[in-house]
């Protein structure tokens, strides 16, 4: 971010939009994802999302002015917003017997991709002559994923286009609002800790490297649990015991970070373990209460829309 700001000679506020816009779009475009699903089907819709992210990522790299960089970030956010709501529907359509595990597979991909891109962004920028080279590399990878998606899903039957209507969100459903509260609480914890945990321990006198290690531990600990726990959930009669257990671990870890900071690495690992497993588990819940993909899409759209 500082190198982008210096190169474009712009303000903190303008550069801050580059991080704000995608999350905003993930909220705005999750609810209408069901409308896109009805028109073109999951294969074409998710492929279109990947194309948006890759193509406008490359256009953003070539933009000489900060205004264009910000403008081209919007389509990237649109692709992210639609895809986030479409992936659970794709899981419901193709893996109805293993929804939690397959959700865990793609959420692990999200977490692993986040960790890799965060770790590689600066080295790639140094090797490629600046921030534009780093963003170009990530956009090119997404372009490769777009092509891979088309190849790997080529046997999909053609989508029978149906009359598309704006989806009716389940605003009167107590269960849907419970999902909103669950996902929102989990998101607040995750984003809050990733944003402020390291800074809070620097204020306690830790070095920046040691405090940054807490974030690494938190995210690395989430990877095995995001696959193992959903795998177990598909073989258990109810998700409730697992969710309660994960909630207890999460509260224990956060309380430990505050009350017993000397054991911060252990507490960060516990928080990561719990959050890593809860992400796919909560995303799986809408798949459990309806057999209709369009209904699942509406519930997921409401859950992500309100929370993000």
Tab-separated table of C-alpha atoms in Angstrom:
chain	number	residue	atom	x	y	z
A	1	UNK	CA	0.000	0.000	0.000
A	2	UNK	CA	2.711	2.605	0.810
A	3	UNK	CA	4.456	1.930	-2.522
A	4	UNK	CA	1.166	2.324	-4.420
A	5	UNK	CA	0.475	5.555	-2.567
A	6	UNK	CA	3.938	6.961	-3.275
A	7	UNK	CA	3.904	5.955	-6.938
A	8	UNK	CA	0.466	7.454	-7.617
A	9	UNK	CA	1.028	10.444	-5.293
A	10	UNK	CA	-2.334	10.022	-3.593
A	11	UNK	CA	-3.916	10.069	-0.144
A	12	UNK	CA	-4.420	7.373	2.477
A	13	UNK	CA	-8.176	7.589	1.861
A	14	UNK	CA	-7.910	6.903	-1.878
A	15	UNK	CA	-5.572	3.948	-1.449
A	16	UNK	CA	-7.721	2.642	1.403
A	17	UNK	CA	-10.543	2.192	-1.096
A	18	UNK	CA	-8.568	-0.613	-2.743
A	19	UNK	CA	-9.173	-2.751	0.338
A	20	UNK	CA	-12.637	-1.430	1.141
A	21	UNK	CA	-14.269	-1.840	-2.283
A	22	UNK	CA	-13.927	-5.648	-2.582
A	23	UNK	CA	-15.416	-6.274	0.866
A	24	UNK	CA	-18.227	-3.790	0.154
A	25	UNK	CA	-18.983	-5.549	-3.146
A	26	UNK	CA	-18.957	-8.932	-1.416
A	27	UNK	CA	-21.886	-7.636	0.588
A	28	UNK	CA	-23.737	-5.773	-2.166
A	29	UNK	CA	-23.558	-8.493	-4.819
A	30	UNK	CA	-24.124	-11.609	-2.731
A	31	UNK	CA	-27.954	-11.246	-2.643
A	32	UNK	CA	-28.492	-10.855	-6.446
A	33	UNK	CA	-26.205	-13.837	-7.160
A	34	UNK	CA	-29.287	-16.072	-7.237
A	35	UNK	CA	-30.630	-13.974	-10.137
A	36	UNK	CA	-27.448	-14.571	-12.134
A	37	UNK	CA	-27.618	-18.259	-11.256
A	38	UNK	CA	-31.056	-18.638	-12.811
A	39	UNK	CA	-30.049	-16.878	-16.001
A	40	UNK	CA	-26.781	-18.655	-16.831
A	41	UNK	CA	-26.157	-21.448	-14.299
A	42	UNK	CA	-23.287	-21.920	-11.862
A	43	UNK	CA	-20.607	-22.921	-14.412
A	44	UNK	CA	-20.979	-19.834	-16.600
A	45	UNK	CA	-21.575	-17.525	-13.636
A	46	UNK	CA	-18.465	-18.585	-11.703
A	47	UNK	CA	-16.429	-18.567	-14.919
A	48	UNK	CA	-17.632	-15.029	-15.593
A	49	UNK	CA	-16.590	-13.996	-12.083
A	50	UNK	CA	-13.071	-15.326	-12.631
A	51	UNK	CA	-12.901	-13.511	-15.968
A	52	UNK	CA	-13.942	-10.221	-14.340
A	53	UNK	CA	-11.320	-10.543	-11.605
A	54	UNK	CA	-8.523	-11.431	-14.033
A	55	UNK	CA	-9.284	-8.980	-16.841
A	56	UNK	CA	-9.954	-5.925	-14.703
A	57	UNK	CA	-6.975	-6.856	-12.547
A	58	UNK	CA	-4.780	-6.489	-15.627
A	59	UNK	CA	-6.527	-3.257	-16.637
A	60	UNK	CA	-5.889	-1.905	-13.151
A	61	UNK	CA	-2.187	-2.691	-13.494
A	62	UNK	CA	-1.997	-0.623	-16.686
A	63	UNK	CA	-3.884	2.362	-15.228
A	64	UNK	CA	-1.728	5.500	-14.945
A	65	UNK	CA	-4.013	7.369	-12.519
A	66	UNK	CA	-5.368	6.504	-9.099
A	67	UNK	CA	-8.949	7.234	-10.223
A	68	UNK	CA	-8.770	4.457	-12.822
A	69	UNK	CA	-7.110	2.077	-10.354
A	70	UNK	CA	-10.038	2.632	-7.985
A	71	UNK	CA	-12.678	2.374	-10.742
A	72	UNK	CA	-11.244	-0.911	-12.057
A	73	UNK	CA	-11.293	-2.332	-8.532
A	74	UNK	CA	-15.125	-2.312	-8.585
A	75	UNK	CA	-15.529	-5.076	-11.235
A	76	UNK	CA	-12.990	-7.153	-9.303
A	77	UNK	CA	-15.176	-6.767	-6.216
A	78	UNK	CA	-18.294	-7.636	-8.243
A	79	UNK	CA	-16.671	-10.891	-9.345
A	80	UNK	CA	-15.698	-11.698	-5.768
A	81	UNK	CA	-19.178	-10.842	-4.480
A	82	UNK	CA	-21.043	-13.034	-6.951
A	83	UNK	CA	-18.592	-15.940	-6.668
A	84	UNK	CA	-18.720	-15.980	-2.872
A	85	UNK	CA	-22.466	-16.581	-2.964
A	86	UNK	CA	-22.374	-18.983	-5.930
A	87	UNK	CA	-19.837	-21.464	-4.585
A	88	UNK	CA	-22.151	-22.922	-1.878
A	89	UNK	CA	-24.814	-23.428	-4.566
A	90	UNK	CA	-22.292	-25.263	-6.776
A	91	UNK	CA	-21.452	-27.502	-3.790
A	92	UNK	CA	-25.160	-28.191	-3.216
A	93	UNK	CA	-25.641	-29.151	-6.866
A	94	UNK	CA	-22.619	-31.442	-7.202
A	95	UNK	CA	-21.738	-32.754	-3.734
A	96	UNK	CA	-25.011	-33.129	-1.791
A	97	UNK	CA	-23.622	-36.035	0.260
A	98	UNK	CA	-20.426	-34.250	1.369
A	99	UNK	CA	-21.335	-30.573	1.646
A	100	UNK	CA	-19.249	-29.682	4.700
A	101	UNK	CA	-16.058	-31.343	3.460
A	102	UNK	CA	-16.251	-29.835	-0.042
A	103	UNK	CA	-17.034	-26.427	1.462
A	104	UNK	CA	-13.952	-26.943	3.618
A	105	UNK	CA	-11.906	-27.651	0.495
A	106	UNK	CA	-12.708	-24.340	-1.178
A	107	UNK	CA	-12.558	-22.279	2.024
A	108	UNK	CA	-9.124	-23.785	2.665
A	109	UNK	CA	-8.259	-22.563	-0.825
A	110	UNK	CA	-9.384	-19.078	0.165
A	111	UNK	CA	-7.243	-19.129	3.313
A	112	UNK	CA	-4.219	-20.660	1.593
A	113	UNK	CA	-4.510	-18.193	-1.284
A	114	UNK	CA	-4.691	-15.306	1.174
A	115	UNK	CA	-1.624	-16.522	3.040
A	116	UNK	CA	0.409	-17.098	-0.134
A	117	UNK	CA	-0.520	-13.796	-1.763
A	118	UNK	CA	0.220	-11.870	1.446
A	119	UNK	CA	3.603	-13.547	1.760
A	120	UNK	CA	4.543	-13.220	-1.915
A	121	UNK	CA	3.230	-9.721	-2.692
A	122	UNK	CA	6.341	-7.814	-1.619
A	123	UNK	CA	8.975	-10.285	-2.951
A	124	UNK	CA	7.198	-10.456	-6.323
A	125	UNK	CA	6.981	-6.652	-6.421
A	126	UNK	CA	10.723	-6.397	-5.765
A	127	UNK	CA	11.481	-8.968	-8.452
A	128	UNK	CA	9.066	-7.449	-10.997
A	129	UNK	CA	10.025	-3.814	-10.530
A	130	UNK	CA	7.166	-2.586	-8.352
A	131	UNK	CA	3.605	-3.060	-7.192
A	132	UNK	CA	2.234	-3.260	-10.738
A	133	UNK	CA	4.267	-6.388	-11.402
A	134	UNK	CA	2.926	-8.022	-8.258
A	135	UNK	CA	-0.710	-7.300	-9.131
A	136	UNK	CA	-0.091	-8.393	-12.718
A	137	UNK	CA	1.228	-11.745	-11.503
A	138	UNK	CA	-1.837	-12.362	-9.330
A	139	UNK	CA	-4.187	-11.347	-12.144
A	140	UNK	CA	-2.388	-13.710	-14.518
A	141	UNK	CA	-2.819	-16.553	-12.028
A	142	UNK	CA	-6.556	-15.799	-11.907
A	143	UNK	CA	-6.634	-15.878	-15.710
A	144	UNK	CA	-5.107	-19.340	-15.559
A	145	UNK	CA	-7.759	-20.392	-13.059
A	146	UNK	CA	-10.452	-19.106	-15.411
A	147	UNK	CA	-9.157	-21.375	-18.174
A	148	UNK	CA	-8.807	-24.295	-15.754
A	149	UNK	CA	-12.409	-23.815	-14.604
A	150	UNK	CA	-13.695	-23.966	-18.172
A	151	UNK	CA	-11.713	-27.157	-18.874
A	152	UNK	CA	-12.539	-28.962	-15.637
A	153	UNK	CA	-16.267	-28.214	-15.878
A	154	UNK	CA	-16.612	-28.811	-19.632
A	155	UNK	CA	-18.793	-31.912	-19.077
A	156	UNK	CA	-21.434	-29.861	-17.303
A	157	UNK	CA	-24.835	-30.194	-19.012
A	158	UNK	CA	-26.027	-26.965	-20.671
A	159	UNK	CA	-28.013	-24.727	-18.376
A	160	UNK	CA	-31.720	-24.531	-19.112
A	161	UNK	CA	-32.433	-20.828	-18.864
A	162	UNK	CA	-35.469	-20.059	-16.770
A	163	UNK	CA	-37.331	-16.857	-16.133
A	164	UNK	CA	-35.162	-14.940	-13.703
A	165	UNK	CA	-36.637	-12.885	-10.936
A	166	UNK	CA	-35.033	-10.931	-8.180
A	167	UNK	CA	-34.657	-13.541	-5.423
A	168	UNK	CA	-36.866	-13.201	-2.387
A	169	UNK	CA	-34.555	-13.090	0.585
A	170	UNK	CA	-35.811	-15.027	3.656
A	171	UNK	CA	-36.125	-11.892	5.784
A	172	UNK	CA	-38.861	-13.440	7.954
A	173	UNK	CA	-36.905	-16.600	8.670
A	174	UNK	CA	-35.542	-16.796	12.208
A	175	UNK	CA	-33.112	-19.489	11.089
A	176	UNK	CA	-31.717	-17.266	8.334
A	177	UNK	CA	-31.153	-14.436	10.812
A	178	UNK	CA	-29.429	-16.881	13.157
A	179	UNK	CA	-27.038	-17.689	10.298
A	180	UNK	CA	-26.476	-13.948	9.818
A	181	UNK	CA	-25.565	-13.548	13.494
A	182	UNK	CA	-23.246	-16.570	13.405
A	183	UNK	CA	-21.409	-15.510	10.245
A	184	UNK	CA	-21.253	-11.869	11.327
A	185	UNK	CA	-19.847	-12.682	14.768
A	186	UNK	CA	-17.278	-14.996	13.243
A	187	UNK	CA	-16.285	-12.375	10.668
A	188	UNK	CA	-15.935	-9.619	13.269
A	189	UNK	CA	-13.616	-11.834	15.299
A	190	UNK	CA	-11.522	-12.872	12.296
A	191	UNK	CA	-11.125	-9.430	10.719
A	192	UNK	CA	-10.668	-7.737	14.096
A	193	UNK	CA	-7.873	-10.055	15.178
A	194	UNK	CA	-6.094	-9.944	11.818
A	195	UNK	CA	-6.256	-6.147	11.820
A	196	UNK	CA	-5.273	-5.386	15.413
A	197	UNK	CA	-3.702	-8.407	17.143
A	198	UNK	CA	-0.140	-7.655	16.020
A	199	UNK	CA	-0.428	-3.947	16.830
A	200	UNK	CA	-1.785	-4.661	20.298
A	201	UNK	CA	1.228	-6.842	21.129
A	202	UNK	CA	3.672	-4.276	19.731
A	203	UNK	CA	2.124	-1.894	22.274
A	204	UNK	CA	2.942	-4.503	24.931
A	205	UNK	CA	6.599	-4.259	23.944
A	206	UNK	CA	6.895	-7.116	21.439
A	207	UNK	CA	8.995	-6.642	18.312
A	208	UNK	CA	7.142	-6.240	15.021
A	209	UNK	CA	8.518	-9.570	13.802
A	210	UNK	CA	7.319	-11.432	16.896
A	211	UNK	CA	3.911	-9.770	16.814
A	212	UNK	CA	3.567	-10.508	13.110
A	213	UNK	CA	4.303	-14.132	13.916
A	214	UNK	CA	1.049	-14.245	15.863
A	215	UNK	CA	-0.890	-13.564	12.647
A	216	UNK	CA	1.069	-16.259	10.856
A	217	UNK	CA	0.305	-18.772	13.623
A	218	UNK	CA	-3.376	-17.792	13.624
A	219	UNK	CA	-3.729	-18.333	9.877
A	220	UNK	CA	-1.570	-21.457	9.600
A	221	UNK	CA	-3.481	-23.137	12.437
A	222	UNK	CA	-6.710	-22.606	10.505
A	223	UNK	CA	-5.623	-24.693	7.493
A	224	UNK	CA	-5.796	-28.282	8.854
A	225	UNK	CA	-8.961	-27.654	10.865
A	226	UNK	CA	-10.776	-26.160	7.864
A	227	UNK	CA	-10.531	-29.567	6.157
A	228	UNK	CA	-10.572	-32.046	9.065
A	229	UNK	CA	-13.536	-30.711	11.046
A	230	UNK	CA	-15.918	-30.425	8.032
A	231	UNK	CA	-14.878	-33.960	7.025
A	232	UNK	CA	-15.889	-35.134	10.492
A	233	UNK	CA	-19.097	-33.096	10.319
A	234	UNK	CA	-20.312	-34.995	7.249
A	235	UNK	CA	-19.972	-38.209	9.238
A	236	UNK	CA	-21.736	-36.924	12.349
A	237	UNK	CA	-25.478	-36.719	12.789
A	238	UNK	CA	-25.572	-33.094	13.921
A	239	UNK	CA	-23.313	-30.080	13.406
A	240	UNK	CA	-24.410	-28.570	16.719
A	241	UNK	CA	-21.856	-30.300	19.029
A	242	UNK	CA	-18.984	-29.367	16.737
A	243	UNK	CA	-20.108	-25.741	16.451
A	244	UNK	CA	-20.548	-25.461	20.235
A	245	UNK	CA	-17.109	-26.975	20.802
A	246	UNK	CA	-15.503	-24.622	18.286
A	247	UNK	CA	-17.261	-21.671	19.917
A	248	UNK	CA	-15.845	-22.632	23.311
A	249	UNK	CA	-12.330	-22.948	21.850
A	250	UNK	CA	-12.668	-19.564	20.128
A	251	UNK	CA	-13.809	-17.770	23.291
A	252	UNK	CA	-11.063	-19.476	25.309
A	253	UNK	CA	-8.401	-18.407	22.821
A	254	UNK	CA	-9.530	-14.784	22.649
A	255	UNK	CA	-9.835	-14.566	26.454
A	256	UNK	CA	-6.342	-16.044	26.787
A	257	UNK	CA	-4.884	-13.406	24.461
A	258	UNK	CA	-6.295	-10.693	26.737
A	259	UNK	CA	-5.762	-12.246	30.185
A	260	UNK	CA	-2.592	-14.319	29.730
A	261	UNK	CA	-0.595	-12.656	26.922
A	262	UNK	CA	2.619	-14.561	27.707
A	263	UNK	CA	1.045	-17.612	26.077
A	264	UNK	CA	-0.048	-15.631	23.015
A	265	UNK	CA	1.216	-18.124	20.438
A	266	UNK	CA	-0.815	-20.933	22.006
A	267	UNK	CA	-3.936	-18.762	22.207
A	268	UNK	CA	-3.481	-17.574	18.613
A	269	UNK	CA	-3.242	-21.203	17.479
A	270	UNK	CA	-6.486	-22.038	19.312
A	271	UNK	CA	-8.273	-19.063	17.725
A	272	UNK	CA	-7.002	-20.048	14.288
A	273	UNK	CA	-8.061	-23.661	14.752
A	274	UNK	CA	-11.583	-22.634	15.762
A	275	UNK	CA	-12.046	-19.920	13.136
A	276	UNK	CA	-10.638	-22.070	10.353
A	277	UNK	CA	-13.201	-24.780	11.031
A	278	UNK	CA	-16.146	-22.489	11.726
A	279	UNK	CA	-15.881	-20.716	8.356
A	280	UNK	CA	-16.815	-23.768	6.227
A	281	UNK	CA	-19.173	-25.115	8.897
A	282	UNK	CA	-21.281	-21.941	8.977
A	283	UNK	CA	-21.266	-21.704	5.170
A	284	UNK	CA	-22.575	-25.279	5.077
A	285	UNK	CA	-25.585	-24.573	7.300
A	286	UNK	CA	-27.766	-23.082	4.505
A	287	UNK	CA	-27.140	-26.259	2.491
A	288	UNK	CA	-28.571	-28.326	5.343
A	289	UNK	CA	-31.959	-26.658	5.597
A	290	UNK	CA	-33.008	-26.713	1.946
A	291	UNK	CA	-32.716	-29.127	-0.976
A	292	UNK	CA	-33.362	-26.399	-3.582
A	293	UNK	CA	-30.263	-24.641	-4.952
A	294	UNK	CA	-32.188	-21.395	-5.545
A	295	UNK	CA	-33.356	-21.381	-1.921
A	296	UNK	CA	-29.802	-22.058	-0.750
A	297	UNK	CA	-28.596	-19.181	-2.934
A	298	UNK	CA	-31.114	-16.780	-1.384
A	299	UNK	CA	-30.120	-17.741	2.174
A	300	UNK	CA	-26.390	-17.482	1.403
A	301	UNK	CA	-26.966	-14.164	-0.357
A	302	UNK	CA	-28.728	-12.752	2.688
A	303	UNK	CA	-26.086	-14.113	5.067
A	304	UNK	CA	-23.102	-12.736	3.145
A	305	UNK	CA	-24.903	-9.551	2.101
A	306	UNK	CA	-25.846	-8.459	5.594
A	307	UNK	CA	-22.571	-9.556	7.218
A	308	UNK	CA	-20.059	-8.139	4.744
